[in-house]
């Protein structure tokens, strides 16, 4: 489903060019749950951002379900990302003034794939699937960290993407809660979702179907 060929990403900050990804070649099958591991600074977030179409590679080609991301315009990339990729972050990044259900509905409002009157029911369905429907009408700050992350995952799934990307999604959670999130990703992958997650948590390897290790911007294990 995902094919990366000779992907390179060079940043050009004032201090001088820095290559964060070198000749990355990967094939990731649909329905896999991939853990990307590696030390801080090894390029995990950069790789996820390339997969999300947030960062454009400076070399190489990337195809996701037959879409050639490297050749899309900025505008086409934004439209692609809205419905094809869902992104989950370490610090959840929920809107604090909106309830859990409203956070999920807001993501649908941006893309417009579902009619306005269908959005609440769909949001509640996603929250139910993620085990937090009882929290639907609560504000994020009244929820536990694990519950907030489940709401953030529901939001990432709001527009029915086939690719779910997560950058250190359990970096702010205790190990028991983290295992619950990893189990959830494994279950989503079994249902056909492709999940790619950057993580420091050693326990992730027990749940992922595949581990890819990066060191200094190169794939050292896949
Ligand atoms: P990780 O997520 O594994 O900690 P990152 O992908 O965030 O690693 O970063 C990889 C390397 O690229 C780091 O050395 C980082 O400083 C550098 N880097 C990341 N983003 C930028 C940027 N926008 N400009 C310059 N350097 C960057
Ligand atoms: Mg990172």
mmCIF file of C-alpha atoms and ligand atoms in Angstrom:
data_model
loop_
_atom_site.group_PDB
_atom_site.id
_atom_site.type_symbol
_atom_site.label_atom_id
_atom_site.label_comp_id
_atom_site.label_asym_id
_atom_site.label_seq_id
_atom_site.Cartn_x
_atom_site.Cartn_y
_atom_site.Cartn_z
ATOM 1 C CA UNK A 1 0.000 0.000 0.000
ATOM 2 C CA UNK A 2 2.905 2.349 0.805
ATOM 3 C CA UNK A 3 6.085 2.422 -1.281
ATOM 4 C CA UNK A 4 9.066 4.663 -0.503
ATOM 5 C CA UNK A 5 12.001 4.669 -2.934
ATOM 6 C CA UNK A 6 15.251 6.475 -2.144
ATOM 7 C CA UNK A 7 13.460 9.008 0.022
ATOM 8 C CA UNK A 8 15.704 11.817 1.158
ATOM 9 C CA UNK A 9 14.816 14.801 3.303
ATOM 10 C CA UNK A 10 17.302 17.630 3.649
ATOM 11 C CA UNK A 11 16.404 20.634 5.779
ATOM 12 C CA UNK A 12 18.083 23.936 5.017
ATOM 13 C CA UNK A 13 18.115 25.849 8.307
ATOM 14 C CA UNK A 14 20.318 28.954 8.737
ATOM 15 C CA UNK A 15 22.993 26.778 10.357
ATOM 16 C CA UNK A 16 23.421 24.888 7.070
ATOM 17 C CA UNK A 17 21.802 21.915 5.351
ATOM 18 C CA UNK A 18 21.015 18.830 7.390
ATOM 19 C CA UNK A 19 19.854 15.526 5.939
ATOM 20 C CA UNK A 20 17.322 13.902 8.289
ATOM 21 C CA UNK A 21 16.457 10.965 5.971
ATOM 22 C CA UNK A 22 18.903 9.167 3.657
ATOM 23 C CA UNK A 23 17.824 6.764 0.883
ATOM 24 C CA UNK A 24 14.865 5.333 2.737
ATOM 25 C CA UNK A 25 13.361 2.360 0.904
ATOM 26 C CA UNK A 26 10.295 0.726 2.409
ATOM 27 C CA UNK A 27 7.207 -1.211 1.411
ATOM 28 C CA UNK A 28 4.433 -1.233 3.974
ATOM 29 C CA UNK A 29 1.496 -3.563 3.415
ATOM 30 C CA UNK A 30 -2.078 -2.444 4.017
ATOM 31 C CA UNK A 31 -3.370 -3.591 7.381
ATOM 32 C CA UNK A 32 0.014 -3.676 9.062
ATOM 33 C CA UNK A 33 0.784 -2.095 12.400
ATOM 34 C CA UNK A 34 4.330 -0.739 12.093
ATOM 35 C CA UNK A 35 6.383 0.533 15.020
ATOM 36 C CA UNK A 36 9.172 2.944 14.033
ATOM 37 C CA UNK A 37 11.880 2.972 16.662
ATOM 38 C CA UNK A 38 15.192 4.775 17.047
ATOM 39 C CA UNK A 39 16.918 7.265 19.251
ATOM 40 C CA UNK A 40 15.787 10.830 19.562
ATOM 41 C CA UNK A 41 16.883 12.671 16.396
ATOM 42 C CA UNK A 42 17.025 9.511 14.258
ATOM 43 C CA UNK A 43 14.344 10.800 11.864
ATOM 44 C CA UNK A 44 11.141 9.152 13.135
ATOM 45 C CA UNK A 45 9.010 12.300 13.093
ATOM 46 C CA UNK A 46 10.438 13.381 9.747
ATOM 47 C CA UNK A 47 9.488 10.012 8.240
ATOM 48 C CA UNK A 48 5.953 10.255 9.656
ATOM 49 C CA UNK A 49 5.648 13.800 8.303
ATOM 50 C CA UNK A 50 6.704 12.601 4.850
ATOM 51 C CA UNK A 51 4.084 9.819 5.064
ATOM 52 C CA UNK A 52 1.495 12.411 6.115
ATOM 53 C CA UNK A 53 2.389 14.739 3.254
ATOM 54 C CA UNK A 54 3.297 17.399 5.832
ATOM 55 C CA UNK A 55 6.945 17.371 4.752
ATOM 56 C CA UNK A 56 7.819 17.029 1.108
ATOM 57 C CA UNK A 57 10.784 14.741 0.397
ATOM 58 C CA UNK A 58 13.761 16.448 -1.252
ATOM 59 C CA UNK A 59 14.518 13.266 -3.192
ATOM 60 C CA UNK A 60 12.914 9.960 -4.087
ATOM 61 C CA UNK A 61 9.345 8.831 -4.622
ATOM 62 C CA UNK A 62 6.480 7.963 -2.303
ATOM 63 C CA UNK A 63 3.295 6.220 -3.340
ATOM 64 C CA UNK A 64 0.407 5.642 -0.966
ATOM 65 C CA UNK A 65 -2.409 3.538 -2.426
ATOM 66 C CA UNK A 66 -1.367 4.582 -5.950
ATOM 67 C CA UNK A 67 -1.190 8.305 -5.160
ATOM 68 C CA UNK A 68 2.253 9.736 -6.021
ATOM 69 C CA UNK A 69 2.615 12.086 -3.042
ATOM 70 C CA UNK A 70 5.953 13.489 -4.215
ATOM 71 C CA UNK A 71 4.332 14.980 -7.308
ATOM 72 C CA UNK A 72 1.216 16.549 -5.740
ATOM 73 C CA UNK A 73 0.942 20.323 -5.358
ATOM 74 C CA UNK A 74 0.640 21.809 -1.855
ATOM 75 C CA UNK A 75 -3.101 22.168 -2.399
ATOM 76 C CA UNK A 76 -3.561 18.607 -3.629
ATOM 77 C CA UNK A 77 -1.513 17.336 -0.677
ATOM 78 C CA UNK A 78 -3.739 19.162 1.805
ATOM 79 C CA UNK A 79 -6.849 17.715 0.188
ATOM 80 C CA UNK A 80 -5.309 14.220 0.108
ATOM 81 C CA UNK A 81 -4.296 14.427 3.785
ATOM 82 C CA UNK A 82 -7.803 15.441 4.891
ATOM 83 C CA UNK A 83 -9.385 12.171 3.901
ATOM 84 C CA UNK A 84 -6.553 9.672 3.398
ATOM 85 C CA UNK A 85 -4.406 10.126 6.518
ATOM 86 C CA UNK A 86 -5.250 10.534 10.203
ATOM 87 C CA UNK A 87 -2.621 11.849 12.592
ATOM 88 C CA UNK A 88 -2.249 11.337 16.352
ATOM 89 C CA UNK A 89 0.209 13.303 18.502
ATOM 90 C CA UNK A 90 1.922 12.831 21.862
ATOM 91 C CA UNK A 91 0.038 15.678 23.531
ATOM 92 C CA UNK A 92 -3.368 14.820 22.002
ATOM 93 C CA UNK A 93 -3.926 18.403 20.731
ATOM 94 C CA UNK A 94 -7.674 18.361 21.319
ATOM 95 C CA UNK A 95 -9.551 21.683 21.238
ATOM 96 C CA UNK A 96 -10.019 22.450 24.948
ATOM 97 C CA UNK A 97 -13.301 24.333 24.583
ATOM 98 C CA UNK A 98 -15.013 21.573 22.585
ATOM 99 C CA UNK A 99 -16.427 18.308 23.955
ATOM 100 C CA UNK A 100 -14.974 14.982 22.857
ATOM 101 C CA UNK A 101 -17.749 14.483 20.277
ATOM 102 C CA UNK A 102 -17.382 18.064 19.013
ATOM 103 C CA UNK A 103 -13.635 17.540 18.532
ATOM 104 C CA UNK A 104 -14.370 14.551 16.312
ATOM 105 C CA UNK A 105 -17.126 16.428 14.443
ATOM 106 C CA UNK A 106 -14.828 19.398 13.813
ATOM 107 C CA UNK A 107 -12.486 17.133 11.841
ATOM 108 C CA UNK A 108 -15.495 16.096 9.702
ATOM 109 C CA UNK A 109 -16.485 19.748 9.197
ATOM 110 C CA UNK A 110 -13.092 20.469 7.581
ATOM 111 C CA UNK A 111 -13.434 17.721 4.998
ATOM 112 C CA UNK A 112 -17.193 17.623 4.373
ATOM 113 C CA UNK A 113 -17.338 13.941 3.479
ATOM 114 C CA UNK A 114 -20.375 13.403 5.690
ATOM 115 C CA UNK A 115 -23.495 15.558 5.751
ATOM 116 C CA UNK A 116 -23.766 17.818 8.836
ATOM 117 C CA UNK A 117 -26.719 15.865 10.253
ATOM 118 C CA UNK A 118 -24.764 12.591 10.099
ATOM 119 C CA UNK A 119 -21.699 13.880 11.909
ATOM 120 C CA UNK A 120 -22.776 13.533 15.545
ATOM 121 C CA UNK A 121 -23.921 9.956 15.108
ATOM 122 C CA UNK A 122 -20.712 9.057 13.305
ATOM 123 C CA UNK A 123 -18.619 10.760 16.020
ATOM 124 C CA UNK A 124 -20.436 8.822 18.730
ATOM 125 C CA UNK A 125 -19.950 5.595 16.775
ATOM 126 C CA UNK A 126 -16.191 6.210 16.626
ATOM 127 C CA UNK A 127 -16.037 7.107 20.323
ATOM 128 C CA UNK A 128 -17.942 3.889 21.089
ATOM 129 C CA UNK A 129 -15.514 1.846 18.995
ATOM 130 C CA UNK A 130 -12.630 3.405 20.954
ATOM 131 C CA UNK A 131 -14.258 2.757 24.329
ATOM 132 C CA UNK A 132 -14.917 6.388 25.282
ATOM 133 C CA UNK A 133 -18.542 6.996 24.275
ATOM 134 C CA UNK A 134 -19.391 7.746 27.926
ATOM 135 C CA UNK A 135 -17.050 10.733 27.610
ATOM 136 C CA UNK A 136 -18.692 12.092 24.427
ATOM 137 C CA UNK A 137 -20.113 15.221 26.041
ATOM 138 C CA UNK A 138 -17.192 16.027 28.338
ATOM 139 C CA UNK A 139 -14.399 18.541 27.820
ATOM 140 C CA UNK A 140 -10.910 17.099 27.178
ATOM 141 C CA UNK A 141 -9.384 18.384 30.420
ATOM 142 C CA UNK A 142 -11.915 16.417 32.480
ATOM 143 C CA UNK A 143 -10.688 13.152 30.875
ATOM 144 C CA UNK A 144 -7.682 10.993 31.764
ATOM 145 C CA UNK A 145 -4.672 11.016 29.436
ATOM 146 C CA UNK A 146 -5.598 7.616 28.021
ATOM 147 C CA UNK A 147 -9.179 8.759 27.375
ATOM 148 C CA UNK A 148 -7.944 11.954 25.688
ATOM 149 C CA UNK A 149 -5.716 9.899 23.401
ATOM 150 C CA UNK A 150 -8.655 7.632 22.492
ATOM 151 C CA UNK A 151 -10.684 10.725 21.590
ATOM 152 C CA UNK A 152 -7.727 11.987 19.511
ATOM 153 C CA UNK A 153 -7.615 8.618 17.699
ATOM 154 C CA UNK A 154 -11.370 8.851 17.047
ATOM 155 C CA UNK A 155 -10.757 12.315 15.591
ATOM 156 C CA UNK A 156 -7.936 10.955 13.405
ATOM 157 C CA UNK A 157 -10.374 8.327 12.063
ATOM 158 C CA UNK A 158 -13.196 10.837 11.543
ATOM 159 C CA UNK A 159 -12.858 11.059 7.761
ATOM 160 C CA UNK A 160 -12.298 7.342 7.205
ATOM 161 C CA UNK A 161 -8.572 7.386 6.331
ATOM 162 C CA UNK A 162 -6.914 4.095 5.448
ATOM 163 C CA UNK A 163 -3.641 5.325 6.994
ATOM 164 C CA UNK A 164 -3.295 6.197 10.664
ATOM 165 C CA UNK A 165 -0.032 7.881 11.717
ATOM 166 C CA UNK A 166 0.938 8.315 15.360
ATOM 167 C CA UNK A 167 3.984 10.192 16.673
ATOM 168 C CA UNK A 168 4.935 8.988 20.172
ATOM 169 C CA UNK A 169 1.233 8.523 20.995
ATOM 170 C CA UNK A 170 1.969 7.032 24.410
ATOM 171 C CA UNK A 171 4.848 9.377 25.332
ATOM 172 C CA UNK A 172 2.647 11.018 27.935
ATOM 173 C CA UNK A 173 0.918 7.884 29.276
ATOM 174 C CA UNK A 174 1.794 5.255 31.891
ATOM 175 C CA UNK A 175 2.733 1.778 30.684
ATOM 176 C CA UNK A 176 -0.618 0.103 31.396
ATOM 177 C CA UNK A 177 -2.530 2.825 29.558
ATOM 178 C CA UNK A 178 0.043 2.648 26.736
ATOM 179 C CA UNK A 179 -0.545 -1.076 26.300
ATOM 180 C CA UNK A 180 -4.272 -0.337 25.930
ATOM 181 C CA UNK A 181 -3.499 2.131 23.113
ATOM 182 C CA UNK A 182 -1.171 -0.375 21.392
ATOM 183 C CA UNK A 183 -3.895 -3.046 21.622
ATOM 184 C CA UNK A 184 -6.312 -0.619 20.058
ATOM 185 C CA UNK A 185 -3.946 0.065 17.139
ATOM 186 C CA UNK A 186 -3.439 -3.680 16.677
ATOM 187 C CA UNK A 187 -7.228 -4.164 16.554
ATOM 188 C CA UNK A 188 -7.639 -1.324 14.031
ATOM 189 C CA UNK A 189 -4.921 -2.890 11.852
ATOM 190 C CA UNK A 190 -6.772 -6.229 11.997
ATOM 191 C CA UNK A 191 -9.811 -4.397 10.645
ATOM 192 C CA UNK A 192 -7.694 -3.220 7.676
ATOM 193 C CA UNK A 193 -6.367 0.137 8.840
ATOM 194 C CA UNK A 194 -2.650 0.689 8.159
ATOM 195 C CA UNK A 195 -1.052 2.051 11.341
ATOM 196 C CA UNK A 196 2.447 3.574 11.426
ATOM 197 C CA UNK A 197 3.623 4.694 14.842
ATOM 198 C CA UNK A 198 6.871 6.251 16.065
ATOM 199 C CA UNK A 199 7.620 5.192 19.608
ATOM 200 C CA UNK A 200 10.215 4.875 22.351
ATOM 201 C CA UNK A 201 8.171 2.269 24.208
ATOM 202 C CA UNK A 202 9.867 -1.138 24.113
ATOM 203 C CA UNK A 203 6.482 -2.778 24.804
ATOM 204 C CA UNK A 204 5.172 -1.644 21.399
ATOM 205 C CA UNK A 205 7.099 -4.484 19.733
ATOM 206 C CA UNK A 206 4.781 -7.032 21.373
ATOM 207 C CA UNK A 207 1.754 -5.500 19.656
ATOM 208 C CA UNK A 208 3.120 -4.295 16.303
ATOM 209 C CA UNK A 209 3.237 -6.608 13.290
ATOM 210 C CA UNK A 210 6.551 -5.089 12.205
ATOM 211 C CA UNK A 211 9.315 -2.935 13.668
ATOM 212 C CA UNK A 212 11.390 -0.549 11.551
ATOM 213 C CA UNK A 213 14.486 0.913 13.208
ATOM 214 C CA UNK A 214 16.098 4.193 12.173
ATOM 215 C CA UNK A 215 19.561 5.449 13.073
ATOM 216 C CA UNK A 216 20.873 8.808 11.844
ATOM 217 C CA UNK A 217 18.180 9.000 9.189
ATOM 218 C CA UNK A 218 18.777 5.540 7.732
ATOM 219 C CA UNK A 219 16.700 2.369 7.999
ATOM 220 C CA UNK A 220 18.864 -0.094 9.937
ATOM 221 C CA UNK A 221 16.209 -2.774 10.443
ATOM 222 C CA UNK A 222 12.966 -3.399 8.662
HETATM 223 P P1 LIG B 1 13.001 11.943 15.939
HETATM 224 O O1 LIG B 1 11.538 12.106 15.742
HETATM 225 O O2 LIG B 1 13.491 10.551 15.671
HETATM 226 O O3 LIG B 1 13.445 12.412 17.300
HETATM 227 P P2 LIG B 1 13.224 14.031 13.952
HETATM 228 O O4 LIG B 1 12.670 13.452 12.700
HETATM 229 O O5 LIG B 1 12.379 14.978 14.705
HETATM 230 O O6 LIG B 1 13.773 12.859 14.878
HETATM 231 O O7 LIG B 1 14.560 14.808 13.604
HETATM 232 C C1 LIG B 1 15.619 14.207 12.880
HETATM 233 C C2 LIG B 1 16.716 15.215 12.696
HETATM 234 O O8 LIG B 1 16.274 16.234 11.787
HETATM 235 C C3 LIG B 1 17.116 15.925 13.986
HETATM 236 O O9 LIG B 1 18.508 16.101 13.984
HETATM 237 C C4 LIG B 1 16.398 17.250 13.885
HETATM 238 O O10 LIG B 1 17.118 18.251 14.572
HETATM 239 C C5 LIG B 1 16.384 17.503 12.385
HETATM 240 N N1 LIG B 1 15.248 18.316 11.977
HETATM 241 C C6 LIG B 1 13.943 17.958 12.110
HETATM 242 N N2 LIG B 1 13.137 18.938 11.624
HETATM 243 C C7 LIG B 1 13.954 19.926 11.198
HETATM 244 C C8 LIG B 1 13.732 21.209 10.587
HETATM 245 N N3 LIG B 1 12.509 21.655 10.318
HETATM 246 N N4 LIG B 1 14.828 21.950 10.289
HETATM 247 C C9 LIG B 1 16.068 21.495 10.547
HETATM 248 N N5 LIG B 1 16.343 20.303 11.098
HETATM 249 C C10 LIG B 1 15.311 19.523 11.428
HETATM 250 MG MG1 LIG B 2 10.046 12.751 17.009
#
